[in-house]
mmCIF file of C-alpha atoms in Angstrom:
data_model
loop_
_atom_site.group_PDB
_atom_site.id
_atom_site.type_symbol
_atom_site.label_atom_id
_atom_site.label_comp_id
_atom_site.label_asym_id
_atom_site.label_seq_id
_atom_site.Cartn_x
_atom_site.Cartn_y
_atom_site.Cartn_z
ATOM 1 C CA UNK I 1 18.128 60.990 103.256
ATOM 2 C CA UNK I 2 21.801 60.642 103.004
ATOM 3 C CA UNK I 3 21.346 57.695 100.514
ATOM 4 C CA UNK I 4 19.231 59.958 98.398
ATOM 5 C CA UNK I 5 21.963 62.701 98.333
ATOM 6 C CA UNK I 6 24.490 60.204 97.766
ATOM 7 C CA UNK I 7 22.565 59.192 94.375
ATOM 8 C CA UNK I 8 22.204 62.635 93.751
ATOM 9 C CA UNK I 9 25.968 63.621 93.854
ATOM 10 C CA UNK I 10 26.755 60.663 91.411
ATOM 11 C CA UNK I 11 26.011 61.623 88.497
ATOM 12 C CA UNK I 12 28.022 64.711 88.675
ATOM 13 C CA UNK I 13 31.377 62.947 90.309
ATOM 14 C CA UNK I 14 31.077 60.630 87.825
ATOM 15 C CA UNK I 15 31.618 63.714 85.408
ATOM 16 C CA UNK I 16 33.810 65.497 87.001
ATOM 17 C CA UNK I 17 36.183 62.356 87.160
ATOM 18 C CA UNK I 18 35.721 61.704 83.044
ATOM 19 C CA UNK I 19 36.479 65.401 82.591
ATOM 20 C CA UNK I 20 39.830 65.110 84.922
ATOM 21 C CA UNK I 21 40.575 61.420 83.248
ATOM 22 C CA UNK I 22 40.246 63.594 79.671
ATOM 23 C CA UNK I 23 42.436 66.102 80.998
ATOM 24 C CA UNK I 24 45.076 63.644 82.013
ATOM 25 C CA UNK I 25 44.961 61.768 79.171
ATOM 26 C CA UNK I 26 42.792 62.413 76.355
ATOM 27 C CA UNK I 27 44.576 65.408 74.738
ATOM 28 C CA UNK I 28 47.863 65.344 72.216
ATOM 29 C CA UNK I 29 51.046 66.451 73.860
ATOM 30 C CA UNK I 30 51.673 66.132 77.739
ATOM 31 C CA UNK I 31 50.319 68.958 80.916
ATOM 32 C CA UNK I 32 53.561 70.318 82.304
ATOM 33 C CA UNK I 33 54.411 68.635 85.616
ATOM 34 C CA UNK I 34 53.010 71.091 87.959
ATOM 35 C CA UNK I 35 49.522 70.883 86.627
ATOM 36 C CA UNK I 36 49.656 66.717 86.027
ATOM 37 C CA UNK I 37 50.955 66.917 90.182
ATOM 38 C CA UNK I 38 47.941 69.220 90.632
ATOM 39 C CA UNK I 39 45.161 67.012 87.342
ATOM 40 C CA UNK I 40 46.279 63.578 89.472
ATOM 41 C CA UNK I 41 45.693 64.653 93.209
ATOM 42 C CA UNK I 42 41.858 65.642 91.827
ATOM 43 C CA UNK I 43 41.681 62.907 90.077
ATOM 44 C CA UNK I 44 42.575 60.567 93.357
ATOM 45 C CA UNK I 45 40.121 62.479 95.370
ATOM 46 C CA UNK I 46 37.256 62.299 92.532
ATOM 47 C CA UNK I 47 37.371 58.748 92.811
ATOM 48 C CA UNK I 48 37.279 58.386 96.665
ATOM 49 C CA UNK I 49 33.960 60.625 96.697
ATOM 50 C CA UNK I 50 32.525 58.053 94.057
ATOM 51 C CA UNK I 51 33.884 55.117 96.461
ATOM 52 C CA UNK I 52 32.039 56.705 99.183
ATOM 53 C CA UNK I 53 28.937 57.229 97.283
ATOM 54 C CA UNK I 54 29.216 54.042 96.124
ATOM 55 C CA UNK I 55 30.075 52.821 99.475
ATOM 56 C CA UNK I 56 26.514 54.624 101.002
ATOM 57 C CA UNK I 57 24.314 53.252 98.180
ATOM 58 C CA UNK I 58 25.023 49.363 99.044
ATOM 59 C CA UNK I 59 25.117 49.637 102.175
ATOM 60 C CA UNK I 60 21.078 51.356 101.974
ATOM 61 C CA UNK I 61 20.521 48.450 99.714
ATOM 62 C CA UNK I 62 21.885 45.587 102.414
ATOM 63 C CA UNK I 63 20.014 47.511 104.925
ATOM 64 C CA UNK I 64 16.618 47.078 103.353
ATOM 65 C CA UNK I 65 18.080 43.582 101.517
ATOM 66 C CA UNK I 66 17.215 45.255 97.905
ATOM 67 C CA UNK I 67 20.756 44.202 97.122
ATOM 68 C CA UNK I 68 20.626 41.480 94.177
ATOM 69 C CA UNK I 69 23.284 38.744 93.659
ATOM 70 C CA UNK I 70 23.817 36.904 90.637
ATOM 71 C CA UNK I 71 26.202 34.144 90.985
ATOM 72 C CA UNK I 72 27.528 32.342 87.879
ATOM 73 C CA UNK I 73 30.887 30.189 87.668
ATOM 74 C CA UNK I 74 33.806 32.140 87.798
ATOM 75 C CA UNK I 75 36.774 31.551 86.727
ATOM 76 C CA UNK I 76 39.679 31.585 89.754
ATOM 77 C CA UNK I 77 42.609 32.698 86.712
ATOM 78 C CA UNK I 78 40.865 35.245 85.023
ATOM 79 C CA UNK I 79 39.756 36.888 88.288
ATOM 80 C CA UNK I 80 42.900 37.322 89.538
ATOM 81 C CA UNK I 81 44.477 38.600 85.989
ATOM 82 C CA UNK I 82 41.308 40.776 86.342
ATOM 83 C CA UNK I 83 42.498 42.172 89.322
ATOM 84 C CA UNK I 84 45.871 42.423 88.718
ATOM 85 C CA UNK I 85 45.551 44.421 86.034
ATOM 86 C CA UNK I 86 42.718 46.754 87.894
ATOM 87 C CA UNK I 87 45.014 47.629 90.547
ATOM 88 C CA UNK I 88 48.313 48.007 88.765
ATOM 89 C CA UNK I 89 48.270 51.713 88.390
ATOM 90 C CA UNK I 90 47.659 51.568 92.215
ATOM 91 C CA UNK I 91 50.826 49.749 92.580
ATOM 92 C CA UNK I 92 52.883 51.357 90.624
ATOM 93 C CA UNK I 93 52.069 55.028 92.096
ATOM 94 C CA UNK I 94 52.119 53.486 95.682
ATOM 95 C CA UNK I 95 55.937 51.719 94.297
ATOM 96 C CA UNK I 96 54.475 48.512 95.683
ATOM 97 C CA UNK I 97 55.161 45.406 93.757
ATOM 98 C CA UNK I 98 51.681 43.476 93.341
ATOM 99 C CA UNK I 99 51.872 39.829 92.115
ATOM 100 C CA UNK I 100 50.401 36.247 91.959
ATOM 101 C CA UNK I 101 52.536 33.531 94.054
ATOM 102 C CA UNK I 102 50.635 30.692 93.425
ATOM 103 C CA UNK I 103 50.508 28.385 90.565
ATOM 104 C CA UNK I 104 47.599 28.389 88.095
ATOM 105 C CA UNK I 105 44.573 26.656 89.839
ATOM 106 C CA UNK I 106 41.931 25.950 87.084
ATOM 107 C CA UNK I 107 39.036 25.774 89.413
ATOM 108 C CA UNK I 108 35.842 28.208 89.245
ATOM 109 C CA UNK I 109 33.885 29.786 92.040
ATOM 110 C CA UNK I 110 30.341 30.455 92.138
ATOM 111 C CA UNK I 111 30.051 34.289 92.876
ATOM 112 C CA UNK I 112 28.492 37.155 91.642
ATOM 113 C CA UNK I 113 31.924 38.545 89.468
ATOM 114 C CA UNK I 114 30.670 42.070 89.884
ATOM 115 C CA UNK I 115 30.443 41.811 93.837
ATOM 116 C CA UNK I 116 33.594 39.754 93.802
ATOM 117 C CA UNK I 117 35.994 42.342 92.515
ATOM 118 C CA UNK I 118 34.563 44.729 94.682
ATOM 119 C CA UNK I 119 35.353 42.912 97.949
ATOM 120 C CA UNK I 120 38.843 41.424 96.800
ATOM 121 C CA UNK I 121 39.803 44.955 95.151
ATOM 122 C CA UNK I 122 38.970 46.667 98.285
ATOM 123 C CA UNK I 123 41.284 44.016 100.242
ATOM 124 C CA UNK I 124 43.962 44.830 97.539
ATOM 125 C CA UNK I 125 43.296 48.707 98.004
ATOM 126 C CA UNK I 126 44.043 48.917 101.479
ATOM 127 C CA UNK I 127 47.140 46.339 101.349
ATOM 128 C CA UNK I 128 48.672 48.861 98.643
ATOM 129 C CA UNK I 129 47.702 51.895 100.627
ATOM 130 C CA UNK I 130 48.665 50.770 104.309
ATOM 131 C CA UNK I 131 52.130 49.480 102.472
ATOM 132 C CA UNK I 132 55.537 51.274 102.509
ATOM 133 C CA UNK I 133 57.115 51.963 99.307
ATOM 134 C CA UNK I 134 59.035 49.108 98.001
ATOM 135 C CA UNK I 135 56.671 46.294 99.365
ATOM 136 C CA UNK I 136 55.180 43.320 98.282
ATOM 137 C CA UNK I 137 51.563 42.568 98.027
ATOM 138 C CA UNK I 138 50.809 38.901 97.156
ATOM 139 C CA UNK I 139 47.915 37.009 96.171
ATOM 140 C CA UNK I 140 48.013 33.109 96.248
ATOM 141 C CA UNK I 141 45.184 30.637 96.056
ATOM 142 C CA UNK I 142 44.489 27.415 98.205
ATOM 143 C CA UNK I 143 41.997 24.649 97.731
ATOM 144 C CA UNK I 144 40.156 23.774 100.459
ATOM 145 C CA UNK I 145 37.311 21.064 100.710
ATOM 146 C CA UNK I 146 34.265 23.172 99.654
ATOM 147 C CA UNK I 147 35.906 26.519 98.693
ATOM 148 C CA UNK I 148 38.762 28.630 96.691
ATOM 149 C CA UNK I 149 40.910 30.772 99.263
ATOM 150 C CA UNK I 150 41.732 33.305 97.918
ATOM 151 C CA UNK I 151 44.415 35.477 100.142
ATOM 152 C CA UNK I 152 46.173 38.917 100.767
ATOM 153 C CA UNK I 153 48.867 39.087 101.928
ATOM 154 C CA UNK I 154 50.675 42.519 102.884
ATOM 155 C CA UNK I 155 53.818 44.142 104.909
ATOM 156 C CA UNK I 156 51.986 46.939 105.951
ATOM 157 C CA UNK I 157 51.659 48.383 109.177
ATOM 158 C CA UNK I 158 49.219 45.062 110.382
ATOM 159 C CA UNK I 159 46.340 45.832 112.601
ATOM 160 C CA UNK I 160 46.266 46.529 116.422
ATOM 161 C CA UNK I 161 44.617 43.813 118.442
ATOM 162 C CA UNK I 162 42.487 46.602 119.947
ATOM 163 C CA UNK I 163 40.911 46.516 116.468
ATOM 164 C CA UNK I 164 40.165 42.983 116.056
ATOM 165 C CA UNK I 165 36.509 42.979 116.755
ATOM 166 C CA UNK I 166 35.673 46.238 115.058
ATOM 167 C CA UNK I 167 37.563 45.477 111.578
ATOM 168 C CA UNK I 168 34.622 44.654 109.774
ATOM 169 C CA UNK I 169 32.636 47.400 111.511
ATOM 170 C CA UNK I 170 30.786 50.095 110.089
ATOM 171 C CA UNK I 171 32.806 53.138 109.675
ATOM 172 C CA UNK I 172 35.822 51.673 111.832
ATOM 173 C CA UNK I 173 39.069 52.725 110.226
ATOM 174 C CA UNK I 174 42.342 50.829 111.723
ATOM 175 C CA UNK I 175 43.683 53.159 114.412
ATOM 176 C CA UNK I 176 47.007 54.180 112.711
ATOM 177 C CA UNK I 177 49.648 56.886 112.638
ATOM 178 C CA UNK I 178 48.604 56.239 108.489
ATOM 179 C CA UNK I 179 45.397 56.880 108.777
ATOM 180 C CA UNK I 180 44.358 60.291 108.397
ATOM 181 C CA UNK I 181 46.574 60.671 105.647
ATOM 182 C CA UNK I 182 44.573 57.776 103.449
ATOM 183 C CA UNK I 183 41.436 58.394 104.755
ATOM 184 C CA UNK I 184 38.354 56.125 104.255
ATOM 185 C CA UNK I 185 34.565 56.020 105.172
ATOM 186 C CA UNK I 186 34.988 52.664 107.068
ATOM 187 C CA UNK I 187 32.856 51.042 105.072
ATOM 188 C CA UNK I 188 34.472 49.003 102.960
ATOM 189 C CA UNK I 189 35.601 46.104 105.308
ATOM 190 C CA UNK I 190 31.625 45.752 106.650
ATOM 191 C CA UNK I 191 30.492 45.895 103.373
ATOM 192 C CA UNK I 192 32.722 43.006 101.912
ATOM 193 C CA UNK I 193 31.930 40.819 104.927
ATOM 194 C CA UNK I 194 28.173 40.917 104.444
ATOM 195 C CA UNK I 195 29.000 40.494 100.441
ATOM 196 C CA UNK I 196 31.284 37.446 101.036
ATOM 197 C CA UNK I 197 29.015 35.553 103.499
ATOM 198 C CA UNK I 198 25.610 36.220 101.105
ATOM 199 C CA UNK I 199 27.457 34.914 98.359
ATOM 200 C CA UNK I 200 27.781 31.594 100.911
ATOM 201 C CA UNK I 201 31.664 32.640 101.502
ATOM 202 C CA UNK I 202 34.107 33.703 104.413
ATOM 203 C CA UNK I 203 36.426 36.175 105.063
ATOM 204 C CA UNK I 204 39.116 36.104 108.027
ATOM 205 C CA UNK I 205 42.411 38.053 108.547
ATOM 206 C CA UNK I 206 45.686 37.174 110.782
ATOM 207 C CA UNK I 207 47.994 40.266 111.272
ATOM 208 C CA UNK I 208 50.950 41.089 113.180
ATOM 209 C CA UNK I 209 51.482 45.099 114.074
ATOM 210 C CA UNK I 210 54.214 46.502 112.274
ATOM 211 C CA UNK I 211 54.570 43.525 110.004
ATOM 212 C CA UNK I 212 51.767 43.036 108.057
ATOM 213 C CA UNK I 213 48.717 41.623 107.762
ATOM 214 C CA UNK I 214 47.219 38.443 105.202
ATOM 215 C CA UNK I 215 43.061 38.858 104.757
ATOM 216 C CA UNK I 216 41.623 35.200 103.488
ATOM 217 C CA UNK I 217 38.760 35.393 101.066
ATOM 218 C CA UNK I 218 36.828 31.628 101.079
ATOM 219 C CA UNK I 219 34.827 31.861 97.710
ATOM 220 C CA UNK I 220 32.585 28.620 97.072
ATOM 221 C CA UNK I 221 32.995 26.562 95.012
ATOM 222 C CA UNK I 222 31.402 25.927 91.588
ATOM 223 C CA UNK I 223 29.395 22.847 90.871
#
């Protein structure tokens, strides 16, 4: 029932945000502060209702394994120029400085690119959001014998070690003074594990509370 509404309610979010992106954007001349303030907090929240819809819908489909992959080589530079340039608006309103630390690694993965960006952009969301202004969030790259690890590294507010075994829960959200003012479903970490490991891959984290916390991504390897 819920994933029904949830596909119901799409179609309209996904309006209402194109109407508010239009708004922001798609006119001549510039709103007046008060009302961009007011055009950019909808906005925000118009695309966390889609992420939770969104967020609902997979997890129906990896519930009753209707969820279809389609792997292909991937290449490890483009993905992470990809996602760079995907979450630099996130960056820049969060005044977090997101950048690539490793050298160039010309090697390809063999993921489904779609699925990919999902679970790496949501690792990338929350190390932006959980950040404090000023911050660094850094991607580097490290080949291993049969995979492409890919990691995350943050200095956010790290994760309790209460939390450990419930991080990749469903609907756990990080215990955190932070928390109810980012919000979240929960869903996103759980999701992006199953992802990962049915697309033959890994995904770990080491964190330290108050300092930050680095999530590891091991993407296979392409033939």
């Amino acid at each position: 029932f819920i994933a029904m509404i949830s596909h119901e309610l799409r179609t309209p979010m996904t309006s209402v945000k194109g109407g508010l992106d239009l708004a922001l954007n798609g006119f001549p001349g510039e709103p007046s502060e008060p009302i961009r303030k007011l055009l950019n907090i909808a906005q925000r929240n118009s695309m966390r209702m889609l992420k939770l819809i969104d967020d609902v819908l997979d997890l129906q489909k990896l519930d009753l394994n209707t969820l279809r992959l389609h792997p292909v080589a991937l290449d490890m530079d483009e993905l992470l120029a990809n996602l760079l340039e995907e979450h630099a608006g996130q960056a820049d309103q969060a005044k977090v400085r997101l950048t690539v630390v490793s050298d160039k690694i010309g090697r390809q993965v063999h993921v489904d690119p779609n699925r990919v960006r999902q679970v790496v952009g949501n690792v990338i969301s929350n190390a932006i959001k959980f950040s404090p202004e000023g911050a660094h969030v850094d991607l580097s790259v490290q080949l291993k014998p049969e995979a492409l690890r890919l990691s995350v590294r943050d200095s956010g507010i790290g994760i309790p070690a209460k939390s450990e075994d419930r991080v990749f829960g469903r609907f756990h959200q990080i215990e955190s003074d932070l928390t109810p003012t980012h919000g979240g479903s929960g869903l996103g970490m759980h999701i992006a594990k199953v992802l990962i490991e049915r697309m033959g891959g890994a995904i770990s984290y080491e964190s330290v509370l108050g300092q930050g916390t680095v999530f590891h991504i091991d993407l296979p390897l392409a033939a």
